[in-house]
């Protein structure tokens, strides 16, 4: 389905809402991750009792994983354009493999907290950074193409 101007691949209204944080977008997920990181220990104790108390490192790992997932989900919207999908798939593959490798290493060294931190680190470095770079480069090329078309 096309965007507002009817062109397939352009950001549509629903995608813009997700990017801006309207509804159940990135802002809500970031806020929830922050609340769980700060108040998660109290919440878990209230929910299951004092016998189980997650460490701040474990809660931080889950927050890091949630944040990278929320931002990565919003970043995936513009990366799904026809000219960018190959790069999107490549960085998804690399980020997944790095996160899996980090998960094995960090879980061995740090216990269960390593699983969350590995996803947060792997996707932040190997998905978010290249994703922003690809989108920035694409937008620069689009701007040059539009500028050249206006001067004709």
PDB file of N, CA, C and O in Angstrom, residues 97-139:
ATOM      1  N   UNK A  97      23.725 -12.737  13.692  1.00  0.00           N
ATOM      2  CA  UNK A  97      24.857 -13.637  13.936  1.00  0.00           C
ATOM      3  C   UNK A  97      25.758 -13.109  15.051  1.00  0.00           C
ATOM      4  O   UNK A  97      26.215 -13.882  15.907  1.00  0.00           O
ATOM      5  N   UNK A  98      26.012 -11.810  15.054  1.00  0.00           N
ATOM      6  CA  UNK A  98      26.830 -11.221  16.123  1.00  0.00           C
ATOM      7  C   UNK A  98      26.122 -11.360  17.473  1.00  0.00           C
ATOM      8  O   UNK A  98      26.743 -11.720  18.472  1.00  0.00           O
ATOM      9  N   UNK A  99      24.812 -11.072  17.505  1.00  0.00           N
ATOM     10  CA  UNK A  99      24.058 -11.194  18.754  1.00  0.00           C
ATOM     11  C   UNK A  99      24.067 -12.635  19.259  1.00  0.00           C
ATOM     12  O   UNK A  99      24.193 -12.878  20.465  1.00  0.00           O
ATOM     13  N   UNK A 100      23.953 -13.600  18.346  1.00  0.00           N
ATOM     14  CA  UNK A 100      23.994 -15.009  18.748  1.00  0.00           C
ATOM     15  C   UNK A 100      25.356 -15.375  19.320  1.00  0.00           C
ATOM     16  O   UNK A 100      25.449 -16.022  20.367  1.00  0.00           O
ATOM     17  N   UNK A 101      26.423 -14.954  18.639  1.00  0.00           N
ATOM     18  CA  UNK A 101      27.770 -15.216  19.155  1.00  0.00           C
ATOM     19  C   UNK A 101      28.003 -14.563  20.500  1.00  0.00           C
ATOM     20  O   UNK A 101      28.551 -15.182  21.433  1.00  0.00           O
ATOM     21  N   UNK A 102      27.590 -13.298  20.624  1.00  0.00           N
ATOM     22  CA  UNK A 102      27.718 -12.606  21.904  1.00  0.00           C
ATOM     23  C   UNK A 102      26.883 -13.275  22.987  1.00  0.00           C
ATOM     24  O   UNK A 102      27.292 -13.328  24.149  1.00  0.00           O
ATOM     25  N   UNK A 103      25.727 -13.792  22.608  1.00  0.00           N
ATOM     26  CA  UNK A 103      24.863 -14.460  23.574  1.00  0.00           C
ATOM     27  C   UNK A 103      25.561 -15.684  24.164  1.00  0.00           C
ATOM     28  O   UNK A 103      25.517 -15.916  25.377  1.00  0.00           O
ATOM     29  N   UNK A 104      26.209 -16.450  23.319  1.00  0.00           N
ATOM     30  CA  UNK A 104      26.925 -17.635  23.806  1.00  0.00           C
ATOM     31  C   UNK A 104      28.053 -17.227  24.749  1.00  0.00           C
ATOM     32  O   UNK A 104      28.219 -17.809  25.821  1.00  0.00           O
ATOM     33  N   UNK A 105      28.808 -16.211  24.358  1.00  0.00           N
ATOM     34  CA  UNK A 105      29.951 -15.784  25.171  1.00  0.00           C
ATOM     35  C   UNK A 105      29.495 -15.105  26.464  1.00  0.00           C
ATOM     36  O   UNK A 105      29.959 -15.450  27.551  1.00  0.00           O
ATOM     37  N   UNK A 106      28.592 -14.126  26.340  1.00  0.00           N
ATOM     38  CA  UNK A 106      28.187 -13.358  27.520  1.00  0.00           C
ATOM     39  C   UNK A 106      27.345 -14.177  28.495  1.00  0.00           C
ATOM     40  O   UNK A 106      27.401 -13.945  29.703  1.00  0.00           O
ATOM     41  N   UNK A 107      26.584 -15.126  27.995  1.00  0.00           N
ATOM     42  CA  UNK A 107      25.815 -15.984  28.897  1.00  0.00           C
ATOM     43  C   UNK A 107      26.751 -16.915  29.660  1.00  0.00           C
ATOM     44  O   UNK A 107      26.542 -17.192  30.835  1.00  0.00           O
ATOM     45  N   UNK A 108      27.800 -17.372  28.991  1.00  0.00           N
ATOM     46  CA  UNK A 108      28.791 -18.208  29.664  1.00  0.00           C
ATOM     47  C   UNK A 108      29.510 -17.415  30.756  1.00  0.00           C
ATOM     48  O   UNK A 108      29.713 -17.894  31.854  1.00  0.00           O
ATOM     49  N   UNK A 109      29.907 -16.172  30.445  1.00  0.00           N
ATOM     50  CA  UNK A 109      30.641 -15.353  31.410  1.00  0.00           C
ATOM     51  C   UNK A 109      29.745 -14.702  32.458  1.00  0.00           C
ATOM     52  O   UNK A 109      30.115 -14.632  33.616  1.00  0.00           O
ATOM     53  N   UNK A 110      28.575 -14.195  32.039  1.00  0.00           N
ATOM     54  CA  UNK A 110      27.778 -13.386  32.949  1.00  0.00           C
ATOM     55  C   UNK A 110      26.466 -13.991  33.380  1.00  0.00           C
ATOM     56  O   UNK A 110      25.688 -13.331  34.057  1.00  0.00           O
ATOM     57  N   UNK A 111      26.168 -15.199  32.958  1.00  0.00           N
ATOM     58  CA  UNK A 111      24.910 -15.822  33.324  1.00  0.00           C
ATOM     59  C   UNK A 111      23.761 -15.320  32.461  1.00  0.00           C
ATOM     60  O   UNK A 111      23.967 -14.795  31.362  1.00  0.00           O
ATOM     61  N   UNK A 112      22.534 -15.445  32.947  1.00  0.00           N
ATOM     62  CA  UNK A 112      21.357 -15.089  32.153  1.00  0.00           C
ATOM     63  C   UNK A 112      21.331 -13.622  31.700  1.00  0.00           C
ATOM     64  O   UNK A 112      20.767 -13.306  30.665  1.00  0.00           O
ATOM     65  N   UNK A 113      21.949 -12.734  32.459  1.00  0.00           N
ATOM     66  CA  UNK A 113      21.965 -11.315  32.067  1.00  0.00           C
ATOM     67  C   UNK A 113      22.674 -11.124  30.731  1.00  0.00           C
ATOM     68  O   UNK A 113      22.370 -10.185  29.986  1.00  0.00           O
ATOM     69  N   UNK A 114      23.591 -12.002  30.408  1.00  0.00           N
ATOM     70  CA  UNK A 114      24.322 -11.891  29.151  1.00  0.00           C
ATOM     71  C   UNK A 114      23.439 -12.012  27.928  1.00  0.00           C
ATOM     72  O   UNK A 114      23.742 -11.448  26.879  1.00  0.00           O
ATOM     73  N   UNK A 115      22.327 -12.726  28.046  1.00  0.00           N
ATOM     74  CA  UNK A 115      21.424 -12.890  26.902  1.00  0.00           C
ATOM     75  C   UNK A 115      20.819 -11.550  26.486  1.00  0.00           C
ATOM     76  O   UNK A 115      20.775 -11.216  25.306  1.00  0.00           O
ATOM     77  N   UNK A 116      20.342 -10.785  27.440  1.00  0.00           N
ATOM     78  CA  UNK A 116      19.770  -9.476  27.126  1.00  0.00           C
ATOM     79  C   UNK A 116      20.808  -8.493  26.632  1.00  0.00           C
ATOM     80  O   UNK A 116      20.593  -7.781  25.650  1.00  0.00           O
ATOM     81  N   UNK A 117      21.950  -8.458  27.310  1.00  0.00           N
ATOM     82  CA  UNK A 117      23.006  -7.530  26.910  1.00  0.00           C
ATOM     83  C   UNK A 117      23.550  -7.861  25.524  1.00  0.00           C
ATOM     84  O   UNK A 117      23.880  -6.965  24.750  1.00  0.00           O
ATOM     85  N   UNK A 118      23.637  -9.142  25.188  1.00  0.00           N
ATOM     86  CA  UNK A 118      24.168  -9.516  23.871  1.00  0.00           C
ATOM     87  C   UNK A 118      23.256  -9.022  22.753  1.00  0.00           C
ATOM     88  O   UNK A 118      23.736  -8.526  21.729  1.00  0.00           O
ATOM     89  N   UNK A 119      21.956  -9.130  22.953  1.00  0.00           N
ATOM     90  CA  UNK A 119      21.019  -8.628  21.944  1.00  0.00           C
ATOM     91  C   UNK A 119      21.116  -7.112  21.839  1.00  0.00           C
ATOM     92  O   UNK A 119      21.160  -6.559  20.742  1.00  0.00           O
ATOM     93  N   UNK A 120      21.159  -6.440  22.974  1.00  0.00           N
ATOM     94  CA  UNK A 120      21.276  -4.984  22.969  1.00  0.00           C
ATOM     95  C   UNK A 120      22.547  -4.512  22.295  1.00  0.00           C
ATOM     96  O   UNK A 120      22.527  -3.602  21.458  1.00  0.00           O
ATOM     97  N   UNK A 121      23.669  -5.131  22.613  1.00  0.00           N
ATOM     98  CA  UNK A 121      24.957  -4.735  22.020  1.00  0.00           C
ATOM     99  C   UNK A 121      25.007  -5.108  20.545  1.00  0.00           C
ATOM    100  O   UNK A 121      25.375  -4.294  19.701  1.00  0.00           O
ATOM    101  N   UNK A 122      24.642  -6.334  20.231  1.00  0.00           N
ATOM    102  CA  UNK A 122      24.719  -6.798  18.844  1.00  0.00           C
ATOM    103  C   UNK A 122      23.873  -5.974  17.893  1.00  0.00           C
ATOM    104  O   UNK A 122      24.323  -5.562  16.823  1.00  0.00           O
ATOM    105  N   UNK A 123      22.636  -5.706  18.280  1.00  0.00           N
ATOM    106  CA  UNK A 123      21.758  -4.945  17.396  1.00  0.00           C
ATOM    107  C   UNK A 123      22.087  -3.463  17.392  1.00  0.00           C
ATOM    108  O   UNK A 123      21.922  -2.795  16.380  1.00  0.00           O
ATOM    109  N   UNK A 124      22.572  -2.926  18.521  1.00  0.00           N
ATOM    110  CA  UNK A 124      22.919  -1.506  18.545  1.00  0.00           C
ATOM    111  C   UNK A 124      24.087  -1.218  17.610  1.00  0.00           C
ATOM    112  O   UNK A 124      24.050  -0.278  16.822  1.00  0.00           O
ATOM    113  N   UNK A 125      25.112  -2.016  17.685  1.00  0.00           N
ATOM    114  CA  UNK A 125      26.311  -1.761  16.887  1.00  0.00           C
ATOM    115  C   UNK A 125      26.148  -2.233  15.452  1.00  0.00           C
ATOM    116  O   UNK A 125      26.526  -1.528  14.514  1.00  0.00           O
ATOM    117  N   UNK A 126      25.580  -3.402  15.246  1.00  0.00           N
ATOM    118  CA  UNK A 126      25.579  -3.996  13.916  1.00  0.00           C
ATOM    119  C   UNK A 126      24.274  -3.851  13.152  1.00  0.00           C
ATOM    120  O   UNK A 126      24.164  -4.303  12.019  1.00  0.00           O
ATOM    121  N   UNK A 127      23.242  -3.239  13.752  1.00  0.00           N
ATOM    122  CA  UNK A 127      22.019  -2.959  13.013  1.00  0.00           C
ATOM    123  C   UNK A 127      21.702  -1.470  13.019  1.00  0.00           C
ATOM    124  O   UNK A 127      21.497  -0.862  11.980  1.00  0.00           O
ATOM    125  N   UNK A 128      21.669  -0.864  14.190  1.00  0.00           N
ATOM    126  CA  UNK A 128      21.264   0.534  14.278  1.00  0.00           C
ATOM    127  C   UNK A 128      22.259   1.470  13.607  1.00  0.00           C
ATOM    128  O   UNK A 128      21.864   2.349  12.844  1.00  0.00           O
ATOM    129  N   UNK A 129      23.542   1.275  13.854  1.00  0.00           N
ATOM    130  CA  UNK A 129      24.551   2.173  13.263  1.00  0.00           C
ATOM    131  C   UNK A 129      24.570   2.046  11.734  1.00  0.00           C
ATOM    132  O   UNK A 129      24.444   3.055  11.030  1.00  0.00           O
ATOM    133  N   UNK A 130      24.694   0.844  11.165  1.00  0.00           N
ATOM    134  CA  UNK A 130      24.667   0.765   9.700  1.00  0.00           C
ATOM    135  C   UNK A 130      23.316   1.175   9.114  1.00  0.00           C
ATOM    136  O   UNK A 130      23.248   1.753   8.029  1.00  0.00           O
ATOM    137  N   UNK A 131      22.237   0.884   9.835  1.00  0.00           N
ATOM    138  CA  UNK A 131      20.907   1.257   9.347  1.00  0.00           C
ATOM    139  C   UNK A 131      20.763   2.764   9.206  1.00  0.00           C
ATOM    140  O   UNK A 131      20.265   3.267   8.195  1.00  0.00           O
ATOM    141  N   UNK A 132      21.196   3.500  10.234  1.00  0.00           N
ATOM    142  CA  UNK A 132      21.144   4.962  10.153  1.00  0.00           C
ATOM    143  C   UNK A 132      22.007   5.454   8.998  1.00  0.00           C
ATOM    144  O   UNK A 132      21.651   6.378   8.277  1.00  0.00           O
ATOM    145  N   UNK A 133      23.173   4.850   8.811  1.00  0.00           N
ATOM    146  CA  UNK A 133      24.080   5.266   7.738  1.00  0.00           C
ATOM    147  C   UNK A 133      23.437   5.019   6.370  1.00  0.00           C
ATOM    148  O   UNK A 133      23.499   5.873   5.490  1.00  0.00           O
ATOM    149  N   UNK A 134      22.820   3.870   6.183  1.00  0.00           N
ATOM    150  CA  UNK A 134      22.172   3.548   4.908  1.00  0.00           C
ATOM    151  C   UNK A 134      21.028   4.516   4.632  1.00  0.00           C
ATOM    152  O   UNK A 134      20.882   5.031   3.513  1.00  0.00           O
ATOM    153  N   UNK A 135      20.211   4.789   5.636  1.00  0.00           N
ATOM    154  CA  UNK A 135      19.088   5.717   5.446  1.00  0.00           C
ATOM    155  C   UNK A 135      19.593   7.116   5.132  1.00  0.00           C
ATOM    156  O   UNK A 135      19.079   7.784   4.230  1.00  0.00           O
ATOM    157  N   UNK A 136      20.628   7.562   5.853  1.00  0.00           N
ATOM    158  CA  UNK A 136      21.188   8.890   5.605  1.00  0.00           C
ATOM    159  C   UNK A 136      21.721   8.991   4.179  1.00  0.00           C
ATOM    160  O   UNK A 136      21.468   9.970   3.468  1.00  0.00           O
ATOM    161  N   UNK A 137      22.451   7.981   3.741  1.00  0.00           N
ATOM    162  CA  UNK A 137      22.999   7.973   2.380  1.00  0.00           C
ATOM    163  C   UNK A 137      21.878   7.961   1.343  1.00  0.00           C
ATOM    164  O   UNK A 137      21.923   8.672   0.347  1.00  0.00           O
ATOM    165  N   UNK A 138      20.833   7.175   1.605  1.00  0.00           N
ATOM    166  CA  UNK A 138      19.689   7.097   0.691  1.00  0.00           C
ATOM    167  C   UNK A 138      18.989   8.449   0.591  1.00  0.00           C
ATOM    168  O   UNK A 138      18.639   8.903  -0.496  1.00  0.00           O
ATOM    169  N   UNK A 139      18.790   9.110   1.735  1.00  0.00           N
ATOM    170  CA  UNK A 139      18.127  10.415   1.717  1.00  0.00           C
ATOM    171  C   UNK A 139      18.969  11.466   1.008  1.00  0.00           C
ATOM    172  O   UNK A 139      18.426  12.330   0.308  1.00  0.00           O
TER     173      UNK A 139
END
